[in-house]
Amino acid sequence: MNLRTVLFLSISILLLTACKQEPQQDKPKVDPDTIVAEVAIIRGFSVRDSSGIMVADALRAMQSVEYNAKGQELANKFFNQNGTVAWEDQFLLNEEGQKIGSRYYENGELKMTYKYDLDDQGRRVGYRAHDANTGVEMYRGFSKYEKDGGLRIDGSAPGPNAVVQWNYEYSFDKNGEETGYVYIAADGKRFPSTYSVKERDEQGRWLRRAVVTNDTVTAIETREFKSLTDSQ
């Protein structure tokens, strides 16, 4: 075999090798239930009197709630005034779509992890909060339900054998929509507020509501839904 033949064969082999298609690597599978399909943006405003009517004034708070395509809550974020995320909860779901835990972040840093205890209806009845760095249990939370689920009472305790301090009550209508809440101070004094819905969308979800305390509108909240699948 002469040199010319050797060079020809070598070049042919290089060309064939270069033309071979690289084997395709399988893309990692993504659980569709973990993909955010819709976001609800909630804004809270202070109020001012305008000719005897309480109207929205300055923006005081903003949060977003993220949902998957099944309407299951994936994350809850609260924002600083400059639009950056102050803190957020990322929820963990089981195969039935029930929340079984969460991860709490501050300024993007994981601070706490939570493990939930559920009742036979899939409702959270307790949780244990652990330091994300050390794994040490920091405190426990508890929930109990009354009025056929129309009332949820939340409390917390600094340890497994400590006395539970019940500090919030939440009221719900027959569709599960929150209609008001009561803050219970350490001395037992109660501070109730209710929601007065002013606007809903075609699905019946509230878009605008007033927070009423002692028969006075003390805040106005708006909610805007954005679908992320329509733009994809």
JSON list of C-alpha atoms in Angstrom, two decimals:
[
{"chain": "A", "resi": 1, "resn": "MET", "atom": "CA", "xyz": [0.00, 0.00, 0.00]},
{"chain": "A", "resi": 2, "resn": "ASN", "atom": "CA", "xyz": [1.58, 3.24, -1.11]},
{"chain": "A", "resi": 3, "resn": "LEU", "atom": "CA", "xyz": [1.60, 6.52, 0.77]},
{"chain": "A", "resi": 4, "resn": "ARG", "atom": "CA", "xyz": [-1.11, 8.05, -1.44]},
{"chain": "A", "resi": 5, "resn": "THR", "atom": "CA", "xyz": [-3.48, 5.16, -0.61]},
{"chain": "A", "resi": 6, "resn": "VAL", "atom": "CA", "xyz": [-2.75, 5.45, 3.10]},
{"chain": "A", "resi": 7, "resn": "LEU", "atom": "CA", "xyz": [-3.47, 9.17, 3.08]},
{"chain": "A", "resi": 8, "resn": "PHE", "atom": "CA", "xyz": [-6.71, 8.64, 1.12]},
{"chain": "A", "resi": 9, "resn": "LEU", "atom": "CA", "xyz": [-7.95, 6.01, 3.57]},
{"chain": "A", "resi": 10, "resn": "SER", "atom": "CA", "xyz": [-7.00, 8.16, 6.57]},
{"chain": "A", "resi": 11, "resn": "ILE", "atom": "CA", "xyz": [-8.85, 11.18, 5.23]},
{"chain": "A", "resi": 12, "resn": "SER", "atom": "CA", "xyz": [-11.90, 9.03, 4.38]},
{"chain": "A", "resi": 13, "resn": "ILE", "atom": "CA", "xyz": [-12.03, 7.63, 7.90]},
{"chain": "A", "resi": 14, "resn": "LEU", "atom": "CA", "xyz": [-11.79, 11.13, 9.42]},
{"chain": "A", "resi": 15, "resn": "LEU", "atom": "CA", "xyz": [-14.61, 12.40, 7.19]},
{"chain": "A", "resi": 16, "resn": "LEU", "atom": "CA", "xyz": [-16.85, 9.47, 8.02]},
{"chain": "A", "resi": 17, "resn": "THR", "atom": "CA", "xyz": [-16.19, 9.93, 11.74]},
{"chain": "A", "resi": 18, "resn": "ALA", "atom": "CA", "xyz": [-16.96, 13.64, 11.56]},
{"chain": "A", "resi": 19, "resn": "CYS", "atom": "CA", "xyz": [-20.20, 12.98, 9.70]},
{"chain": "A", "resi": 20, "resn": "LYS", "atom": "CA", "xyz": [-21.47, 10.52, 12.28]},
{"chain": "A", "resi": 21, "resn": "GLN", "atom": "CA", "xyz": [-24.30, 11.99, 14.29]},
{"chain": "A", "resi": 22, "resn": "GLU", "atom": "CA", "xyz": [-23.61, 12.40, 17.96]},
{"chain": "A", "resi": 23, "resn": "PRO", "atom": "CA", "xyz": [-25.80, 10.06, 20.02]},
{"chain": "A", "resi": 24, "resn": "GLN", "atom": "CA", "xyz": [-28.73, 11.90, 21.53]},
{"chain": "A", "resi": 25, "resn": "GLN", "atom": "CA", "xyz": [-28.84, 11.99, 25.28]},
{"chain": "A", "resi": 26, "resn": "ASP", "atom": "CA", "xyz": [-32.18, 11.49, 26.94]},
{"chain": "A", "resi": 27, "resn": "LYS", "atom": "CA", "xyz": [-33.44, 14.67, 28.53]},
{"chain": "A", "resi": 28, "resn": "PRO", "atom": "CA", "xyz": [-34.22, 14.34, 32.22]},
{"chain": "A", "resi": 29, "resn": "LYS", "atom": "CA", "xyz": [-37.93, 13.81, 32.76]},
{"chain": "A", "resi": 30, "resn": "VAL", "atom": "CA", "xyz": [-39.73, 16.65, 34.54]},
{"chain": "A", "resi": 31, "resn": "ASP", "atom": "CA", "xyz": [-42.76, 15.90, 36.66]},
{"chain": "A", "resi": 32, "resn": "PRO", "atom": "CA", "xyz": [-45.56, 17.99, 35.08]},
{"chain": "A", "resi": 33, "resn": "ASP", "atom": "CA", "xyz": [-47.09, 18.51, 38.51]},
{"chain": "A", "resi": 34, "resn": "THR", "atom": "CA", "xyz": [-44.01, 20.55, 39.52]},
{"chain": "A", "resi": 35, "resn": "ILE", "atom": "CA", "xyz": [-44.31, 22.97, 36.58]},
{"chain": "A", "resi": 36, "resn": "VAL", "atom": "CA", "xyz": [-45.84, 26.36, 37.32]},
{"chain": "A", "resi": 37, "resn": "ALA", "atom": "CA", "xyz": [-48.85, 26.87, 35.03]},
{"chain": "A", "resi": 38, "resn": "GLU", "atom": "CA", "xyz": [-50.52, 29.87, 36.66]},
{"chain": "A", "resi": 39, "resn": "VAL", "atom": "CA", "xyz": [-49.53, 32.66, 39.05]},
{"chain": "A", "resi": 40, "resn": "ALA", "atom": "CA", "xyz": [-51.83, 34.75, 41.22]},
{"chain": "A", "resi": 41, "resn": "ILE", "atom": "CA", "xyz": [-50.40, 38.17, 42.13]},
{"chain": "A", "resi": 42, "resn": "ILE", "atom": "CA", "xyz": [-51.93, 39.66, 45.27]},
{"chain": "A", "resi": 43, "resn": "ARG", "atom": "CA", "xyz": [-51.45, 43.30, 46.17]},
{"chain": "A", "resi": 44, "resn": "GLY", "atom": "CA", "xyz": [-52.42, 44.90, 49.47]},
{"chain": "A", "resi": 45, "resn": "PHE", "atom": "CA", "xyz": [-53.17, 48.61, 49.66]},
{"chain": "A", "resi": 46, "resn": "SER", "atom": "CA", "xyz": [-53.77, 51.04, 52.47]},
{"chain": "A", "resi": 47, "resn": "VAL", "atom": "CA", "xyz": [-56.96, 53.08, 52.13]},
{"chain": "A", "resi": 48, "resn": "ARG", "atom": "CA", "xyz": [-58.02, 56.70, 52.17]},
{"chain": "A", "resi": 49, "resn": "ASP", "atom": "CA", "xyz": [-61.39, 58.40, 52.39]},
{"chain": "A", "resi": 50, "resn": "SER", "atom": "CA", "xyz": [-62.62, 59.79, 49.09]},
{"chain": "A", "resi": 51, "resn": "SER", "atom": "CA", "xyz": [-65.97, 61.57, 49.47]},
{"chain": "A", "resi": 52, "resn": "GLY", "atom": "CA", "xyz": [-67.06, 59.08, 52.11]},
{"chain": "A", "resi": 53, "resn": "ILE", "atom": "CA", "xyz": [-65.79, 56.03, 50.20]},
{"chain": "A", "resi": 54, "resn": "MET", "atom": "CA", "xyz": [-62.67, 54.16, 51.20]},
{"chain": "A", "resi": 55, "resn": "VAL", "atom": "CA", "xyz": [-60.44, 53.71, 48.14]},
{"chain": "A", "resi": 56, "resn": "ALA", "atom": "CA", "xyz": [-57.05, 52.09, 47.59]},
{"chain": "A", "resi": 57, "resn": "ASP", "atom": "CA", "xyz": [-54.09, 54.30, 48.39]},
{"chain": "A", "resi": 58, "resn": "ALA", "atom": "CA", "xyz": [-50.45, 53.17, 48.74]},
{"chain": "A", "resi": 59, "resn": "LEU", "atom": "CA", "xyz": [-49.17, 49.69, 47.93]},
{"chain": "A", "resi": 60, "resn": "ARG", "atom": "CA", "xyz": [-48.21, 48.03, 51.22]},
{"chain": "A", "resi": 61, "resn": "ALA", "atom": "CA", "xyz": [-47.63, 44.39, 50.36]},
{"chain": "A", "resi": 62, "resn": "MET", "atom": "CA", "xyz": [-47.31, 42.12, 47.37]},
{"chain": "A", "resi": 63, "resn": "GLN", "atom": "CA", "xyz": [-47.17, 38.36, 47.10]},
{"chain": "A", "resi": 64, "resn": "SER", "atom": "CA", "xyz": [-47.53, 35.71, 44.43]},
{"chain": "A", "resi": 65, "resn": "VAL", "atom": "CA", "xyz": [-48.99, 32.21, 44.62]},
{"chain": "A", "resi": 66, "resn": "GLU", "atom": "CA", "xyz": [-47.84, 29.67, 42.04]},
{"chain": "A", "resi": 67, "resn": "TYR", "atom": "CA", "xyz": [-50.03, 26.77, 40.85]},
{"chain": "A", "resi": 68, "resn": "ASN", "atom": "CA", "xyz": [-49.51, 23.77, 38.61]},
{"chain": "A", "resi": 69, "resn": "ALA", "atom": "CA", "xyz": [-51.95, 22.77, 35.85]},
{"chain": "A", "resi": 70, "resn": "LYS", "atom": "CA", "xyz": [-54.12, 20.93, 38.39]},
{"chain": "A", "resi": 71, "resn": "GLY", "atom": "CA", "xyz": [-54.52, 24.08, 40.49]},
{"chain": "A", "resi": 72, "resn": "GLN", "atom": "CA", "xyz": [-52.31, 22.74, 43.29]},
{"chain": "A", "resi": 73, "resn": "GLU", "atom": "CA", "xyz": [-50.26, 25.33, 45.15]},
{"chain": "A", "resi": 74, "resn": "LEU", "atom": "CA", "xyz": [-46.51, 25.02, 44.53]},
{"chain": "A", "resi": 75, "resn": "ALA", "atom": "CA", "xyz": [-45.05, 28.19, 46.08]},
{"chain": "A", "resi": 76, "resn": "ASN", "atom": "CA", "xyz": [-45.95, 31.34, 47.96]},
{"chain": "A", "resi": 77, "resn": "LYS", "atom": "CA", "xyz": [-43.68, 34.37, 47.61]},
{"chain": "A", "resi": 78, "resn": "PHE", "atom": "CA", "xyz": [-43.64, 37.73, 49.40]},
{"chain": "A", "resi": 79, "resn": "PHE", "atom": "CA", "xyz": [-41.88, 40.70, 47.85]},
{"chain": "A", "resi": 80, "resn": "ASN", "atom": "CA", "xyz": [-39.92, 43.71, 49.06]},
{"chain": "A", "resi": 81, "resn": "GLN", "atom": "CA", "xyz": [-40.93, 47.17, 47.92]},
{"chain": "A", "resi": 82, "resn": "ASN", "atom": "CA", "xyz": [-38.22, 47.06, 45.23]},
{"chain": "A", "resi": 83, "resn": "GLY", "atom": "CA", "xyz": [-39.75, 43.92, 43.71]},
{"chain": "A", "resi": 84, "resn": "THR", "atom": "CA", "xyz": [-37.20, 41.40, 44.97]},
{"chain": "A", "resi": 85, "resn": "VAL", "atom": "CA", "xyz": [-38.37, 38.28, 46.82]},
{"chain": "A", "resi": 86, "resn": "ALA", "atom": "CA", "xyz": [-38.16, 38.76, 50.58]},
{"chain": "A", "resi": 87, "resn": "TRP", "atom": "CA", "xyz": [-39.15, 35.23, 51.52]},
{"chain": "A", "resi": 88, "resn": "GLU", "atom": "CA", "xyz": [-40.95, 32.27, 50.04]},
{"chain": "A", "resi": 89, "resn": "ASP", "atom": "CA", "xyz": [-42.39, 28.87, 50.82]},
{"chain": "A", "resi": 90, "resn": "GLN", "atom": "CA", "xyz": [-41.93, 26.05, 48.31]},
{"chain": "A", "resi": 91, "resn": "PHE", "atom": "CA", "xyz": [-44.38, 23.21, 48.92]},
{"chain": "A", "resi": 92, "resn": "LEU", "atom": "CA", "xyz": [-43.79, 19.48, 48.61]},
{"chain": "A", "resi": 93, "resn": "LEU", "atom": "CA", "xyz": [-46.70, 17.38, 47.33]},
{"chain": "A", "resi": 94, "resn": "ASN", "atom": "CA", "xyz": [-47.45, 13.66, 47.58]},
{"chain": "A", "resi": 95, "resn": "GLU", "atom": "CA", "xyz": [-48.92, 11.57, 44.76]},
{"chain": "A", "resi": 96, "resn": "GLU", "atom": "CA", "xyz": [-52.42, 12.72, 45.70]},
{"chain": "A", "resi": 97, "resn": "GLY", "atom": "CA", "xyz": [-51.38, 16.36, 45.35]},
{"chain": "A", "resi": 98, "resn": "GLN", "atom": "CA", "xyz": [-51.56, 17.00, 49.10]},
{"chain": "A", "resi": 99, "resn": "LYS", "atom": "CA", "xyz": [-49.00, 19.23, 50.78]},
{"chain": "A", "resi": 100, "resn": "ILE", "atom": "CA", "xyz": [-46.68, 17.14, 52.94]},
{"chain": "A", "resi": 101, "resn": "GLY", "atom": "CA", "xyz": [-43.99, 19.71, 53.66]},
{"chain": "A", "resi": 102, "resn": "SER", "atom": "CA", "xyz": [-42.31, 22.90, 52.59]},
{"chain": "A", "resi": 103, "resn": "ARG", "atom": "CA", "xyz": [-39.01, 24.72, 52.31]},
{"chain": "A", "resi": 104, "resn": "TYR", "atom": "CA", "xyz": [-38.69, 28.26, 53.62]},
{"chain": "A", "resi": 105, "resn": "TYR", "atom": "CA", "xyz": [-36.26, 30.70, 51.95]},
{"chain": "A", "resi": 106, "resn": "GLU", "atom": "CA", "xyz": [-35.16, 34.20, 52.95]},
{"chain": "A", "resi": 107, "resn": "ASN", "atom": "CA", "xyz": [-33.48, 36.29, 50.26]},
{"chain": "A", "resi": 108, "resn": "GLY", "atom": "CA", "xyz": [-32.89, 33.10, 48.26]},
{"chain": "A", "resi": 109, "resn": "GLU", "atom": "CA", "xyz": [-31.27, 31.21, 51.15]},
{"chain": "A", "resi": 110, "resn": "LEU", "atom": "CA", "xyz": [-32.87, 28.05, 52.54]},
{"chain": "A", "resi": 111, "resn": "LYS", "atom": "CA", "xyz": [-33.55, 28.66, 56.23]},
{"chain": "A", "resi": 112, "resn": "MET", "atom": "CA", "xyz": [-36.14, 26.15, 57.43]},
{"chain": "A", "resi": 113, "resn": "THR", "atom": "CA", "xyz": [-37.73, 22.90, 56.35]},
{"chain": "A", "resi": 114, "resn": "TYR", "atom": "CA", "xyz": [-41.19, 21.77, 57.42]},
{"chain": "A", "resi": 115, "resn": "LYS", "atom": "CA", "xyz": [-42.75, 18.33, 57.61]},
{"chain": "A", "resi": 116, "resn": "TYR", "atom": "CA", "xyz": [-46.56, 18.20, 57.73]},
{"chain": "A", "resi": 117, "resn": "ASP", "atom": "CA", "xyz": [-48.90, 15.84, 59.54]},
{"chain": "A", "resi": 118, "resn": "LEU", "atom": "CA", "xyz": [-52.19, 15.24, 57.70]},
{"chain": "A", "resi": 119, "resn": "ASP", "atom": "CA", "xyz": [-55.56, 13.96, 58.83]},
{"chain": "A", "resi": 120, "resn": "ASP", "atom": "CA", "xyz": [-57.64, 11.39, 56.94]},
{"chain": "A", "resi": 121, "resn": "GLN", "atom": "CA", "xyz": [-58.99, 14.18, 54.72]},
{"chain": "A", "resi": 122, "resn": "GLY", "atom": "CA", "xyz": [-55.53, 15.32, 53.68]},
{"chain": "A", "resi": 123, "resn": "ARG", "atom": "CA", "xyz": [-55.71, 18.50, 55.76]},
{"chain": "A", "resi": 124, "resn": "ARG", "atom": "CA", "xyz": [-52.67, 19.71, 57.66]},
{"chain": "A", "resi": 125, "resn": "VAL", "atom": "CA", "xyz": [-53.12, 19.21, 61.37]},
{"chain": "A", "resi": 126, "resn": "GLY", "atom": "CA", "xyz": [-49.52, 19.78, 62.43]},
{"chain": "A", "resi": 127, "resn": "TYR", "atom": "CA", "xyz": [-46.00, 20.46, 61.30]},
{"chain": "A", "resi": 128, "resn": "ARG", "atom": "CA", "xyz": [-42.44, 20.33, 62.61]},
{"chain": "A", "resi": 129, "resn": "ALA", "atom": "CA", "xyz": [-40.01, 23.09, 61.70]},
{"chain": "A", "resi": 130, "resn": "HIS", "atom": "CA", "xyz": [-36.30, 22.27, 61.42]},
{"chain": "A", "resi": 131, "resn": "ASP", "atom": "CA", "xyz": [-33.27, 24.46, 60.91]},
{"chain": "A", "resi": 132, "resn": "ALA", "atom": "CA", "xyz": [-32.13, 23.79, 57.35]},
{"chain": "A", "resi": 133, "resn": "ASN", "atom": "CA", "xyz": [-28.45, 23.82, 58.28]},
{"chain": "A", "resi": 134, "resn": "THR", "atom": "CA", "xyz": [-28.41, 21.84, 61.53]},
{"chain": "A", "resi": 135, "resn": "GLY", "atom": "CA", "xyz": [-31.60, 19.77, 61.25]},
{"chain": "A", "resi": 136, "resn": "VAL", "atom": "CA", "xyz": [-32.52, 20.78, 64.80]},
{"chain": "A", "resi": 137, "resn": "GLU", "atom": "CA", "xyz": [-36.25, 21.03, 65.48]},
{"chain": "A", "resi": 138, "resn": "MET", "atom": "CA", "xyz": [-37.10, 24.66, 66.21]},
{"chain": "A", "resi": 139, "resn": "TYR", "atom": "CA", "xyz": [-40.83, 24.57, 66.95]},
{"chain": "A", "resi": 140, "resn": "ARG", "atom": "CA", "xyz": [-44.09, 22.85, 66.10]},
{"chain": "A", "resi": 141, "resn": "GLY", "atom": "CA", "xyz": [-47.36, 24.03, 64.62]},
{"chain": "A", "resi": 142, "resn": "PHE", "atom": "CA", "xyz": [-50.88, 22.71, 65.00]},
{"chain": "A", "resi": 143, "resn": "SER", "atom": "CA", "xyz": [-54.26, 23.12, 63.31]},
{"chain": "A", "resi": 144, "resn": "LYS", "atom": "CA", "xyz": [-57.70, 21.96, 64.36]},
{"chain": "A", "resi": 145, "resn": "TYR", "atom": "CA", "xyz": [-60.96, 22.14, 62.45]},
{"chain": "A", "resi": 146, "resn": "GLU", "atom": "CA", "xyz": [-64.48, 22.92, 63.58]},
{"chain": "A", "resi": 147, "resn": "LYS", "atom": "CA", "xyz": [-67.87, 23.64, 61.98]},
{"chain": "A", "resi": 148, "resn": "ASP", "atom": "CA", "xyz": [-67.41, 20.90, 59.37]},
{"chain": "A", "resi": 149, "resn": "GLY", "atom": "CA", "xyz": [-64.18, 22.49, 58.18]},
{"chain": "A", "resi": 150, "resn": "GLY", "atom": "CA", "xyz": [-65.61, 25.99, 58.08]},
{"chain": "A", "resi": 151, "resn": "LEU", "atom": "CA", "xyz": [-63.25, 27.08, 60.85]},
{"chain": "A", "resi": 152, "resn": "ARG", "atom": "CA", "xyz": [-59.53, 26.38, 61.15]},
{"chain": "A", "resi": 153, "resn": "ILE", "atom": "CA", "xyz": [-57.66, 27.28, 64.33]},
{"chain": "A", "resi": 154, "resn": "ASP", "atom": "CA", "xyz": [-53.87, 27.55, 64.13]},
{"chain": "A", "resi": 155, "resn": "GLY", "atom": "CA", "xyz": [-51.35, 27.53, 66.93]},
{"chain": "A", "resi": 156, "resn": "SER", "atom": "CA", "xyz": [-47.70, 26.84, 67.67]},
{"chain": "A", "resi": 157, "resn": "ALA", "atom": "CA", "xyz": [-45.49, 25.54, 70.46]},
{"chain": "A", "resi": 158, "resn": "PRO", "atom": "CA", "xyz": [-41.73, 25.80, 71.04]},
{"chain": "A", "resi": 159, "resn": "GLY", "atom": "CA", "xyz": [-41.35, 22.05, 71.53]},
{"chain": "A", "resi": 160, "resn": "PRO", "atom": "CA", "xyz": [-43.12, 18.67, 71.60]},
{"chain": "A", "resi": 161, "resn": "ASN", "atom": "CA", "xyz": [-44.27, 18.97, 75.22]},
{"chain": "A", "resi": 162, "resn": "ALA", "atom": "CA", "xyz": [-44.89, 22.72, 75.35]},
{"chain": "A", "resi": 163, "resn": "VAL", "atom": "CA", "xyz": [-48.29, 24.34, 75.69]},
{"chain": "A", "resi": 164, "resn": "VAL", "atom": "CA", "xyz": [-49.86, 25.28, 72.35]},
{"chain": "A", "resi": 165, "resn": "GLN", "atom": "CA", "xyz": [-50.59, 28.96, 71.87]},
{"chain": "A", "resi": 166, "resn": "TRP", "atom": "CA", "xyz": [-53.64, 29.21, 69.59]},
{"chain": "A", "resi": 167, "resn": "ASN", "atom": "CA", "xyz": [-53.25, 32.55, 67.82]},
{"chain": "A", "resi": 168, "resn": "TYR", "atom": "CA", "xyz": [-55.27, 32.54, 64.58]},
{"chain": "A", "resi": 169, "resn": "GLU", "atom": "CA", "xyz": [-58.74, 31.48, 63.46]},
{"chain": "A", "resi": 170, "resn": "TYR", "atom": "CA", "xyz": [-59.71, 31.35, 59.79]},
{"chain": "A", "resi": 171, "resn": "SER", "atom": "CA", "xyz": [-63.29, 31.13, 58.52]},
{"chain": "A", "resi": 172, "resn": "PHE", "atom": "CA", "xyz": [-64.27, 29.55, 55.18]},
{"chain": "A", "resi": 173, "resn": "ASP", "atom": "CA", "xyz": [-67.46, 29.35, 53.16]},
{"chain": "A", "resi": 174, "resn": "LYS", "atom": "CA", "xyz": [-68.90, 26.13, 51.71]},
{"chain": "A", "resi": 175, "resn": "ASN", "atom": "CA", "xyz": [-66.62, 26.46, 48.66]},
{"chain": "A", "resi": 176, "resn": "GLY", "atom": "CA", "xyz": [-63.50, 26.69, 50.79]},
{"chain": "A", "resi": 177, "resn": "GLU", "atom": "CA", "xyz": [-62.91, 30.39, 50.22]},
{"chain": "A", "resi": 178, "resn": "GLU", "atom": "CA", "xyz": [-61.58, 32.28, 53.24]},
{"chain": "A", "resi": 179, "resn": "THR", "atom": "CA", "xyz": [-64.11, 34.83, 54.50]},
{"chain": "A", "resi": 180, "resn": "GLY", "atom": "CA", "xyz": [-62.24, 36.26, 57.47]},
{"chain": "A", "resi": 181, "resn": "TYR", "atom": "CA", "xyz": [-59.80, 35.70, 60.30]},
{"chain": "A", "resi": 182, "resn": "VAL", "atom": "CA", "xyz": [-59.24, 36.43, 63.96]},
{"chain": "A", "resi": 183, "resn": "TYR", "atom": "CA", "xyz": [-55.88, 37.23, 65.54]},
{"chain": "A", "resi": 184, "resn": "ILE", "atom": "CA", "xyz": [-55.70, 36.06, 69.14]},
{"chain": "A", "resi": 185, "resn": "ALA", "atom": "CA", "xyz": [-53.16, 37.88, 71.30]},
{"chain": "A", "resi": 186, "resn": "ALA", "atom": "CA", "xyz": [-51.20, 36.17, 74.09]},
{"chain": "A", "resi": 187, "resn": "ASP", "atom": "CA", "xyz": [-53.59, 37.65, 76.65]},
{"chain": "A", "resi": 188, "resn": "GLY", "atom": "CA", "xyz": [-56.57, 36.13, 74.83]},
{"chain": "A", "resi": 189, "resn": "LYS", "atom": "CA", "xyz": [-57.83, 39.36, 73.31]},
{"chain": "A", "resi": 190, "resn": "ARG", "atom": "CA", "xyz": [-59.37, 38.80, 69.89]},
{"chain": "A", "resi": 191, "resn": "PHE", "atom": "CA", "xyz": [-58.99, 41.02, 66.81]},
{"chain": "A", "resi": 192, "resn": "PRO", "atom": "CA", "xyz": [-61.42, 39.90, 64.06]},
{"chain": "A", "resi": 193, "resn": "SER", "atom": "CA", "xyz": [-61.46, 40.97, 60.42]},
{"chain": "A", "resi": 194, "resn": "THR", "atom": "CA", "xyz": [-63.66, 39.92, 57.53]},
{"chain": "A", "resi": 195, "resn": "TYR", "atom": "CA", "xyz": [-63.42, 40.08, 53.75]},
{"chain": "A", "resi": 196, "resn": "SER", "atom": "CA", "xyz": [-65.96, 41.86, 51.58]},
{"chain": "A", "resi": 197, "resn": "VAL", "atom": "CA", "xyz": [-65.55, 40.72, 47.97]},
{"chain": "A", "resi": 198, "resn": "LYS", "atom": "CA", "xyz": [-66.10, 43.47, 45.39]},
{"chain": "A", "resi": 199, "resn": "GLU", "atom": "CA", "xyz": [-65.18, 41.72, 42.16]},
{"chain": "A", "resi": 200, "resn": "ARG", "atom": "CA", "xyz": [-64.83, 38.17, 40.83]},
{"chain": "A", "resi": 201, "resn": "ASP", "atom": "CA", "xyz": [-63.70, 36.59, 37.57]},
{"chain": "A", "resi": 202, "resn": "GLU", "atom": "CA", "xyz": [-65.74, 34.24, 35.37]},
{"chain": "A", "resi": 203, "resn": "GLN", "atom": "CA", "xyz": [-64.61, 31.29, 37.50]},
{"chain": "A", "resi": 204, "resn": "GLY", "atom": "CA", "xyz": [-65.90, 32.91, 40.68]},
{"chain": "A", "resi": 205, "resn": "ARG", "atom": "CA", "xyz": [-62.46, 33.67, 42.07]},
{"chain": "A", "resi": 206, "resn": "TRP", "atom": "CA", "xyz": [-62.18, 36.96, 43.94]},
{"chain": "A", "resi": 207, "resn": "LEU", "atom": "CA", "xyz": [-60.26, 39.72, 42.17]},
{"chain": "A", "resi": 208, "resn": "ARG", "atom": "CA", "xyz": [-60.86, 42.59, 44.56]},
{"chain": "A", "resi": 209, "resn": "ARG", "atom": "CA", "xyz": [-61.87, 42.59, 48.21]},
{"chain": "A", "resi": 210, "resn": "ALA", "atom": "CA", "xyz": [-61.93, 44.88, 51.21]},
{"chain": "A", "resi": 211, "resn": "VAL", "atom": "CA", "xyz": [-60.59, 43.98, 54.65]},
{"chain": "A", "resi": 212, "resn": "VAL", "atom": "CA", "xyz": [-63.14, 45.10, 57.22]},
{"chain": "A", "resi": 213, "resn": "THR", "atom": "CA", "xyz": [-62.22, 45.60, 60.88]},
{"chain": "A", "resi": 214, "resn": "ASN", "atom": "CA", "xyz": [-64.66, 47.03, 63.42]},
{"chain": "A", "resi": 215, "resn": "ASP", "atom": "CA", "xyz": [-67.07, 47.89, 60.58]},
{"chain": "A", "resi": 216, "resn": "THR", "atom": "CA", "xyz": [-64.38, 49.96, 58.87]},
{"chain": "A", "resi": 217, "resn": "VAL", "atom": "CA", "xyz": [-62.49, 49.19, 55.66]},
{"chain": "A", "resi": 218, "resn": "THR", "atom": "CA", "xyz": [-58.85, 49.04, 56.74]},
{"chain": "A", "resi": 219, "resn": "ALA", "atom": "CA", "xyz": [-57.25, 47.68, 53.55]},
{"chain": "A", "resi": 220, "resn": "ILE", "atom": "CA", "xyz": [-58.01, 46.71, 49.97]},
{"chain": "A", "resi": 221, "resn": "GLU", "atom": "CA", "xyz": [-56.56, 43.67, 48.25]},
{"chain": "A", "resi": 222, "resn": "THR", "atom": "CA", "xyz": [-56.47, 42.85, 44.55]},
{"chain": "A", "resi": 223, "resn": "ARG", "atom": "CA", "xyz": [-55.66, 39.55, 42.86]},
{"chain": "A", "resi": 224, "resn": "GLU", "atom": "CA", "xyz": [-54.56, 39.07, 39.26]},
{"chain": "A", "resi": 225, "resn": "PHE", "atom": "CA", "xyz": [-54.20, 35.66, 37.60]},
{"chain": "A", "resi": 226, "resn": "LYS", "atom": "CA", "xyz": [-51.59, 35.10, 34.91]},
{"chain": "A", "resi": 227, "resn": "SER", "atom": "CA", "xyz": [-51.48, 31.91, 32.86]},
{"chain": "A", "resi": 228, "resn": "LEU", "atom": "CA", "xyz": [-47.98, 30.79, 31.94]},
{"chain": "A", "resi": 229, "resn": "THR", "atom": "CA", "xyz": [-49.17, 28.12, 29.51]},
{"chain": "A", "resi": 230, "resn": "ASP", "atom": "CA", "xyz": [-50.91, 30.54, 27.13]},
{"chain": "A", "resi": 231, "resn": "SER", "atom": "CA", "xyz": [-47.59, 32.17, 26.24]},
{"chain": "A", "resi": 232, "resn": "GLN", "atom": "CA", "xyz": [-45.73, 28.90, 25.69]}
]
